[in-house]
Coordinates of C-alpha atoms and ligand atoms in Angstrom, one line a residue:
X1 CA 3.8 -55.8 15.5
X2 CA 3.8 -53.4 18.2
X3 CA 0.1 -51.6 18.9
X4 CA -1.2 -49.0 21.2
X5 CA -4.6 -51.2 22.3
X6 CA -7.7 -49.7 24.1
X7 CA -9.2 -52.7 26.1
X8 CA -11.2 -50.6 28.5
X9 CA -12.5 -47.4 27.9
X10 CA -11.4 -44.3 29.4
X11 CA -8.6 -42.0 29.6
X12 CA -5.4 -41.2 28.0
X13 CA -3.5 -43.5 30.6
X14 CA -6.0 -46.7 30.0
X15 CA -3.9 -47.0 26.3
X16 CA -1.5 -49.9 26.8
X17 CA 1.2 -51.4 24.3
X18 CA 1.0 -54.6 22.8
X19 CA 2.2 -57.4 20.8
X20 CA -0.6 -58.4 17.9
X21 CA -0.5 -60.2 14.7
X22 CA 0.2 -58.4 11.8
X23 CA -2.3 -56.9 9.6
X24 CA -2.7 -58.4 6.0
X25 CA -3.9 -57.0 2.8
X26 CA -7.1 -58.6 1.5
X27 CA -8.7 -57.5 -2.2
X28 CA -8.5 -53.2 -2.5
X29 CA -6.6 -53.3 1.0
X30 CA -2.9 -52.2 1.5
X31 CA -1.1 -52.5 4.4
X32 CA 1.4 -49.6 5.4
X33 CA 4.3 -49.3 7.7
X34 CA 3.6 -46.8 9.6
X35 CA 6.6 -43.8 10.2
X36 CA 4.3 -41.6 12.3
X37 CA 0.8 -40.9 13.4
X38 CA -0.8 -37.8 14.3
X39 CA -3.5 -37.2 17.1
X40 CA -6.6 -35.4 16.6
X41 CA -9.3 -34.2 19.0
X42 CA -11.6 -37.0 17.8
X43 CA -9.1 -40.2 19.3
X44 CA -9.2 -38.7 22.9
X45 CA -13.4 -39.4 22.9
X46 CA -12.9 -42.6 21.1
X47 CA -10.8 -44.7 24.0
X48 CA -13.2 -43.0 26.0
X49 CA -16.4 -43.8 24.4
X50 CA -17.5 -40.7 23.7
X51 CA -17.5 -40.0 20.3
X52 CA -20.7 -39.9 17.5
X53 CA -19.6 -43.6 16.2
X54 CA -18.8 -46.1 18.7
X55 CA -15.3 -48.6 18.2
X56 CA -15.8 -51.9 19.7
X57 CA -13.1 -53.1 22.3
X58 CA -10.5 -54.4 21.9
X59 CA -8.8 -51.8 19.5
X60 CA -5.8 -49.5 17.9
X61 CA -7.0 -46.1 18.6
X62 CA -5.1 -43.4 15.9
X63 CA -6.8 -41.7 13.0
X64 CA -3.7 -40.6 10.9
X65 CA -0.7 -41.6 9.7
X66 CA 2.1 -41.6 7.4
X67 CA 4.3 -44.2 6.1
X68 CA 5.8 -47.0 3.6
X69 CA 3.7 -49.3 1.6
X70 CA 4.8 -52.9 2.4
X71 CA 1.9 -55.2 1.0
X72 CA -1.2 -54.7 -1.5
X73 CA -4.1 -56.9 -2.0
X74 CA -5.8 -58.0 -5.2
X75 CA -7.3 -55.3 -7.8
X76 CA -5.1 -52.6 -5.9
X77 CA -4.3 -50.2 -8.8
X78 CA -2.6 -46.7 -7.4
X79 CA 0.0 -47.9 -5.2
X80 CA 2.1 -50.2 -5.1
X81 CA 5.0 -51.5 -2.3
X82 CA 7.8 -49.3 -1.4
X83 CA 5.4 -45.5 -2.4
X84 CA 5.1 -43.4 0.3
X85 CA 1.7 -42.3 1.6
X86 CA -0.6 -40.7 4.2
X87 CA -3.9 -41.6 4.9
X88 CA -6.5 -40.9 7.4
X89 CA -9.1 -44.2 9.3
X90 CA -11.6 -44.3 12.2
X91 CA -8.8 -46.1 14.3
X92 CA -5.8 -48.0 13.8
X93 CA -3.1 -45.8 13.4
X94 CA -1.3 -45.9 16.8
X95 CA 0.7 -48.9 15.3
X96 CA 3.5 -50.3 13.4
X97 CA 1.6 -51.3 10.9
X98 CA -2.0 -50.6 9.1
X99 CA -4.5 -51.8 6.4
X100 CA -6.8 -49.8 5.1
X101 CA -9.1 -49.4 1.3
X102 CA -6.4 -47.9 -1.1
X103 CA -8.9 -45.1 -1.2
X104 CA -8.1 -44.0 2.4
X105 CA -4.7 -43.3 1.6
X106 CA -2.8 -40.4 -0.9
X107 CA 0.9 -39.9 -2.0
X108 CA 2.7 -37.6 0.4
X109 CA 3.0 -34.2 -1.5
X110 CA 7.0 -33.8 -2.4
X111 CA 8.1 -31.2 0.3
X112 CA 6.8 -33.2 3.5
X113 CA 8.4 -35.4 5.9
X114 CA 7.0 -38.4 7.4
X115 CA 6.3 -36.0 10.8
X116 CA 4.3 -33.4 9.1
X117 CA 2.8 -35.6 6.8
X118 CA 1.4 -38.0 8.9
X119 CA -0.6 -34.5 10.4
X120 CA -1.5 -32.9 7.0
X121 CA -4.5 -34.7 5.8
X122 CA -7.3 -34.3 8.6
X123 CA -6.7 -30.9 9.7
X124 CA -5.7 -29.5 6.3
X125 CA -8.9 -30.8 4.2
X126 CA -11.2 -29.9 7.3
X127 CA -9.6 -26.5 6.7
X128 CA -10.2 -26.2 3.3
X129 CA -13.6 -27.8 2.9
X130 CA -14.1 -25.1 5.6
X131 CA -12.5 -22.2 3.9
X132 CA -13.5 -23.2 0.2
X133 CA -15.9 -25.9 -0.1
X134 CA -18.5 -24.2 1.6
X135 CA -16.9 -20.7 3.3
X136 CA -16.2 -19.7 -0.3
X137 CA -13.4 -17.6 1.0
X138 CA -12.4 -14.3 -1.1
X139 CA -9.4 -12.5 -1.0
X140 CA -9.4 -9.8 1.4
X141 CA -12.4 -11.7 3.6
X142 CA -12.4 -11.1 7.4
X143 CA -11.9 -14.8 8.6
X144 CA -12.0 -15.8 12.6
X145 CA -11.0 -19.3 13.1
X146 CA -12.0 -20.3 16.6
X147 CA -9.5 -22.6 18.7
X148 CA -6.8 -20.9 16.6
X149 CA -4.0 -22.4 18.2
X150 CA -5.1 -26.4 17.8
X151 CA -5.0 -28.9 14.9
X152 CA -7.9 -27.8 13.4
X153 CA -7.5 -24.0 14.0
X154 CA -3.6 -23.6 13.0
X155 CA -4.3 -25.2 9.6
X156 CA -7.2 -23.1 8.9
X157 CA -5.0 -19.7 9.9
X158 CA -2.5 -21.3 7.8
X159 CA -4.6 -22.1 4.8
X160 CA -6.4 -18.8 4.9
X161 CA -3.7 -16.6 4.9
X162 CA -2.6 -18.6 2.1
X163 CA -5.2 -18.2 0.2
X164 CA -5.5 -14.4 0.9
X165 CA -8.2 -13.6 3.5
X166 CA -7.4 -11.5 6.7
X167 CA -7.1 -14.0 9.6
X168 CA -8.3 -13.2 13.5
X169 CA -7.4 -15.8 14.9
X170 CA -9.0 -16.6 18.7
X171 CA -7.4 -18.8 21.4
X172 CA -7.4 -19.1 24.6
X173 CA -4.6 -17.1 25.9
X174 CA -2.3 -14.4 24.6
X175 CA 0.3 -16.7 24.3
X176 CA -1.5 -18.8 22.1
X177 CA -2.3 -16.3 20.2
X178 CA 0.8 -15.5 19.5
X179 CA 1.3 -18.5 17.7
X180 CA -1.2 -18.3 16.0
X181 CA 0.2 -14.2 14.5
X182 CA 3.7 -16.1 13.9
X183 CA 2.1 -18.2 11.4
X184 CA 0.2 -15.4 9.6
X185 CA -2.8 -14.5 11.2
X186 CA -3.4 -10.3 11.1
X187 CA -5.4 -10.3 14.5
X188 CA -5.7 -12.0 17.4
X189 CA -8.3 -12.6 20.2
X190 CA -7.5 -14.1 23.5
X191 CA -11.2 -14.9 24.3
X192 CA -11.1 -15.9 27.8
X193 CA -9.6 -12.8 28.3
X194 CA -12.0 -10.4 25.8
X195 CA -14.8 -10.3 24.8
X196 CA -14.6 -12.0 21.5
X197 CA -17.5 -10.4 19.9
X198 CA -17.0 -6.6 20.8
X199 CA -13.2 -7.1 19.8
X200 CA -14.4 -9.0 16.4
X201 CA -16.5 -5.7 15.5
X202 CA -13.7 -3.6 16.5
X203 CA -11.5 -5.5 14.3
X204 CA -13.1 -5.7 11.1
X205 CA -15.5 -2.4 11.0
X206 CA -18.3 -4.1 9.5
X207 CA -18.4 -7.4 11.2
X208 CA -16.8 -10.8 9.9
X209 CA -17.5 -12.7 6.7
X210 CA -16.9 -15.9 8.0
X211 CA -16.5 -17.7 10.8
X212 CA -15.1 -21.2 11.4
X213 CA -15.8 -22.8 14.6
X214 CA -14.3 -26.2 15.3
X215 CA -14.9 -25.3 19.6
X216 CA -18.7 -24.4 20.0
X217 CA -19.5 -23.9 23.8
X218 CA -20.3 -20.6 24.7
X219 CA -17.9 -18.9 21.7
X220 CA -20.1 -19.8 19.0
X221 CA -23.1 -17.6 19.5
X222 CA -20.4 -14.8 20.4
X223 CA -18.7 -14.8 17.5
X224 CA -22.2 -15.7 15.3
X225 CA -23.3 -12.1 16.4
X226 CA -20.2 -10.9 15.2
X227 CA -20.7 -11.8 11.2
X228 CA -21.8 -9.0 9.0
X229 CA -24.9 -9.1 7.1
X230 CA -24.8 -11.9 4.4
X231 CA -21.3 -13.5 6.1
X232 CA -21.1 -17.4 6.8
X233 CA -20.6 -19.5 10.0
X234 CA -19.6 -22.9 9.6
X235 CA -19.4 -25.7 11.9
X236 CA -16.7 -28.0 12.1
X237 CA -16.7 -29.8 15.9
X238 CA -17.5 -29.3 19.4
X239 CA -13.9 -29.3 21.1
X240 CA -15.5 -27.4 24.0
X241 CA -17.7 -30.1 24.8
X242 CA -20.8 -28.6 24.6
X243 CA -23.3 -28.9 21.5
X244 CA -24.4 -25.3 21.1
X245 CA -28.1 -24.3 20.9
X246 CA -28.3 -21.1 18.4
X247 CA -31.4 -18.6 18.4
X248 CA -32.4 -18.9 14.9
X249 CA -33.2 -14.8 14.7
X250 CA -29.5 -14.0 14.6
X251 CA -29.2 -15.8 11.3
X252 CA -32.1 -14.1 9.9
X253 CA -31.9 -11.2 10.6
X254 CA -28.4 -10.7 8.8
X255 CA -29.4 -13.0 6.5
X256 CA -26.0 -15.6 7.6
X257 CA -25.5 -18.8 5.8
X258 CA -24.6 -21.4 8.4
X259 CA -23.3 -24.2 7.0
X260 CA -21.4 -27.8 8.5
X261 CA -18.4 -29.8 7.3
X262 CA -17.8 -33.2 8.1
X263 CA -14.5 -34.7 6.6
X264 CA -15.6 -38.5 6.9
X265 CA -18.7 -37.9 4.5
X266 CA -17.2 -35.1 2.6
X267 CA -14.9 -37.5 1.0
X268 CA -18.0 -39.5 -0.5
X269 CA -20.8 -37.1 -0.9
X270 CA -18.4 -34.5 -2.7
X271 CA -15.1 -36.3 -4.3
X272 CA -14.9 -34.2 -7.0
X273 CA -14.2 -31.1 -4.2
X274 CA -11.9 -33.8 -2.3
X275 CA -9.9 -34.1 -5.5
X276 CA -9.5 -30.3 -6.0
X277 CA -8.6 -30.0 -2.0
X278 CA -5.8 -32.3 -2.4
X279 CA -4.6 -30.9 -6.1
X280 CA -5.3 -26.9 -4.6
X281 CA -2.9 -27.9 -1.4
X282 CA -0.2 -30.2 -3.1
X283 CA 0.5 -27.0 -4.9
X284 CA 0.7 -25.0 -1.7
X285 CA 2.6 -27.3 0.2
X286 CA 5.4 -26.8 -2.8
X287 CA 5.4 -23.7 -1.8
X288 CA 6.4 -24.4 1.4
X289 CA 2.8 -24.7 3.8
X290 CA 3.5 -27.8 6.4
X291 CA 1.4 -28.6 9.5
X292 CA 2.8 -27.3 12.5
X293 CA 3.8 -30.1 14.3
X294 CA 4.8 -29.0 18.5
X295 CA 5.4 -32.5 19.8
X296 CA 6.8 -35.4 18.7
X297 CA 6.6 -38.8 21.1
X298 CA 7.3 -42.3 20.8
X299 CA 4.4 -45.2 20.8
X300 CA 5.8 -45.9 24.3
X301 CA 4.4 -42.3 25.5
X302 CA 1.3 -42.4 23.3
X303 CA -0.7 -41.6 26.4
X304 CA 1.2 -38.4 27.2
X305 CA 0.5 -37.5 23.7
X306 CA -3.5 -38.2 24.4
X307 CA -2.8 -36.3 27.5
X308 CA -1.5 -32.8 25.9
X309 CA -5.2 -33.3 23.7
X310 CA -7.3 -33.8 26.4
X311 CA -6.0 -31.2 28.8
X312 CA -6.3 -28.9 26.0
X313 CA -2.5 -28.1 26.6
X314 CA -1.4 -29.0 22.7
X315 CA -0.9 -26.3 20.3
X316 CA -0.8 -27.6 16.3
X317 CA 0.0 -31.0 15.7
X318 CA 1.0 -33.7 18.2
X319 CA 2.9 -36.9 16.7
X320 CA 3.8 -40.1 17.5
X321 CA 7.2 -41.4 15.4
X322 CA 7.0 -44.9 14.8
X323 CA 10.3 -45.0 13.2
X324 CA 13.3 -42.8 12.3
X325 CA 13.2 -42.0 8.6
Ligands
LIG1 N1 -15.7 -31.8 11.0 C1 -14.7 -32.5 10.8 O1 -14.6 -33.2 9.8 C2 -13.6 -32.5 11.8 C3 -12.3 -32.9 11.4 C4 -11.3 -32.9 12.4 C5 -11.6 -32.4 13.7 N2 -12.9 -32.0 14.0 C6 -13.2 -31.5 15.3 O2 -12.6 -30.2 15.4 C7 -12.4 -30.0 16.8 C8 -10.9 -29.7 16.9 O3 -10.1 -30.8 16.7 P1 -8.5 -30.7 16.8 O4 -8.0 -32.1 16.4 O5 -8.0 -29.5 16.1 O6 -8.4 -30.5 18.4 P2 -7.3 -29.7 19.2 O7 -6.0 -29.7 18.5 O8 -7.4 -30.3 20.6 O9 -7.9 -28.2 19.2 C9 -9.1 -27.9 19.9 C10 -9.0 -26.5 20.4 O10 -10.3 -26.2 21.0 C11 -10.0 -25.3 22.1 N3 -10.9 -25.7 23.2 C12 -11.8 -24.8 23.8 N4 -12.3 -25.5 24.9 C13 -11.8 -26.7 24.9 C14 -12.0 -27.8 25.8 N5 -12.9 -27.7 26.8 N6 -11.2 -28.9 25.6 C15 -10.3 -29.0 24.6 N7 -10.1 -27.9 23.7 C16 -10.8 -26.8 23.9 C17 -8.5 -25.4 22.4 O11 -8.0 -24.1 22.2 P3 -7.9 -23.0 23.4 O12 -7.5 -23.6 24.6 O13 -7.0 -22.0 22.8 O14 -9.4 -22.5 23.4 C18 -7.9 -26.3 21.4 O15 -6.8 -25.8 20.8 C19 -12.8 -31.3 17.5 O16 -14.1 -31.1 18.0 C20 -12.8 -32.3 16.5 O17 -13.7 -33.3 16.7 C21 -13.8 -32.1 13.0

C-alpha cells in the first residue's frame, strides 16, 4: 500500500510517500481501508518530535480517518468487513490502509460522508468532553472558545450553539471570525486586534461562564480574567506554543473551576461519558451538524496539508482523500 512515512523528523516537507507492506489484522485488530484522513494540530509536532509522547522512526504520521472495513482478527465482535467506520490512533492514518483495536474505531453516524467523517471524531468529542463532560454547559451560558476558527475551535462553536449556549467566538482576524459567526456563533473577538478581555466583559455584562482554551500563550490568562464569579476554564491544548503559567489568585478570588480534557485518556478513565458523547452527537449529526471541512488534498500533497496546520493558515478541518467514494 501506499503510505505517507516520516523517516526523519521535522517539517511538513520531510513527509515522503511510500510503498510498504500491508497491514494485517491479528486477535481484536481490524484493518481498514482508508477513504480519507483528517489532520489535527497534534500530527504537525509528531513528524517533528515535538509532541508529549514520542513515535519512533520510521512511521505513518495521521491520527484520523475514515473508511471500509476490509479484514478482522480473531475475537473481533462489532464489526465486521464491508461496515463503514471512523476511528481516531496515535499515527497511522496517512495511508491506504490501517489496523487498529476494534475499540479505536465507531460506525460513521448515517448523515456523514467519508470527508467529514474522517474529521468528526477528534475535534467533536474534545468539544463535547469540553462543553459537557466537565464545562457542564447550560442553556443560555456565555461560552468563548479560543482559536475559534480551527479544528478544535469550530467544533466547539458548532456544538455549543447546538446545545444552546451563547457563543463568542475568538480568532485571530476578523475574517476568521467571520467564519466562525456563519456557523452560529453570537459574538466575535478578533484578539490580535482587541483586547479580548475588555471586549469579553463588554460582551456578556457579567463576565463568561466558561471558557475553552485549546491555544494558551498569552490568551489564556486574558480571557481567565474575563470569567464571572463561579464560571469554568478548561484546558484543552497549547496550539500557541507556549505552556501558560496562571496566578493562582485569579481562580480564587472568583472562585473559577479550572478544569483539563484530554481525549486519549478520556476514552479509558470515563467510557461511560465517551458512550453518551457519541450517542448525544449521533443524534445531532441527524440533524444535520458535520465538521467543517475547508480543504481537501490528495496523499500526494499530504505535506501542503501539514503546511496549512503549521502556518496556522487552516480554518476547520483539513483532509486528505485516499479514495473517491
Ligand atoms: N485535549 C485534547 O484531547 C485535544 C484533542 C485535539 C486537539 N487538541 C489540541 O488542541 C489544539 C488545537 O488543535 P486543532 O487540531 O484544532 O488545531 P488547529 O486547527 O491548527 O487550530 C489551532 C488554532 O490555534 C490558533 N493559534 C494561535 N496561535 C497559534 C500558533 N502559534 N500556531 C498555530 N495555531 C495558533 C489558530 O487560530 P488563530 O490563528 O485564529 O489564532 C488555530 O486556528 C492543539 O494544541 C491540539 O494539540 C487537544
Amino acid at each position: 500500500m501506499r503510505a505517507a512515512r516520516v523517516e526523519a523528523y521535522g517539517g511538513p516537507d520531510r513527509v515522503v510517500i511510500r510503498e510498504i507492506p500491508d497491514p494485517e489484522a491479528r486477535a481484536g485488530q481490524l484493518v481498514v481501508d482508508i477513504e480519507a484522513a483528517a489532520l489535527n494540530f497534534p500530527d504537525v509536532l509528531t513528524i517533528a518530535d515535538k509532541y508529549q509522547i514520542s513515535t519512533a522512526l520510521p512511521f505513518t504520521p495521521g491520527s484520523e480517518f475514515a473508511g471500509r472495513v476490509s479484514a478482522v482478527g480473531e475475537n473481533v465482535t462489532a464489526f465486521r468487513v464491508g461496515d463503514r467506520v471512523m476511528g481516531s490512533t496515535g499515527a497511522g492514518a496517512f495511508a491506504e490502509k490501517i489496523c487498529v483495536p476494534e475499540d479505536a474505531v465507531s460506525a460513521i453516524p448515517d448523515g456523514l460522508d467519508m470527508i467529514h467523517a474522517a474529521g468528526f471524531r477528534v475535534t467533536y468529542l474534545t468539544a463535547y468532553h469540553s462543553l459537557v463532560t466537565v464545562g457542564d454547559v447550560a442553556s443560555g451560558d456565555w461560552v468563548v472558545v479560543l482559536g475559534a476558527a480551527g479544528g478544535v475551535g469550530t467544533a466547539t462553536v458548532d456544538l455549543a450553539a447546538r446545545l444552546g449556549a451563547r457563543v463568542i467566538a475568538a480568532a485571530s482576524t476578523a475574517e476568521r471570525v467571520q467564519t466562525c459567526l456563519d456557523l452560529g456563533a453570537h459574538e466575535g473577538i478578533a484578539y490580535d486586534e482587541e483586547d479580548l478581555k475588555s471586549r469579553i466583559k463588554e460582551i456578556t455584562g457579567g463576565g463568561a461562564d466558561l471558557v475553552v482554551d485549546p491555544v494558551g500563550g498569552r490568551y489564556t490568562e486574558q480571557a481567565l480574567r474575563a470569567i464571572r464569579w463561579g464560571g469554568a476554564f478548561v484546558t484543552v491544548g497549547f496550539a500557541a506554543g507556549e505552556i501558560p503559567r496562571i496566578p493562582l489568585n485569579l481562580v480564587l478570588l472568583k472562585n473559577v473551576l479550572v478544569r483539563g480534557v484530554e481525549l486519549r485518556t478520556m476514552g479509558t478513565h470515563r467510557p461511560d461519558a465517551t458512550r453518551q458523547a457519541t450517542r448525544a452527537m449521533s443524534d445531532l449529526v441527524a440533524r444535520g451538524m458535520a465538521p467543517l471541512v475547508t480543504d481537501v488534498f490528495t496523499l500526494d500533497d499530504v505535506s501542503k496539508a501539514l503546511g496549512l496546520v503549521a502556518e496556522r493558515k487552516a480554518t476547520g478541518k483539513v483532509v486528505i482523500e485516499m479514495r473517491v467514494t
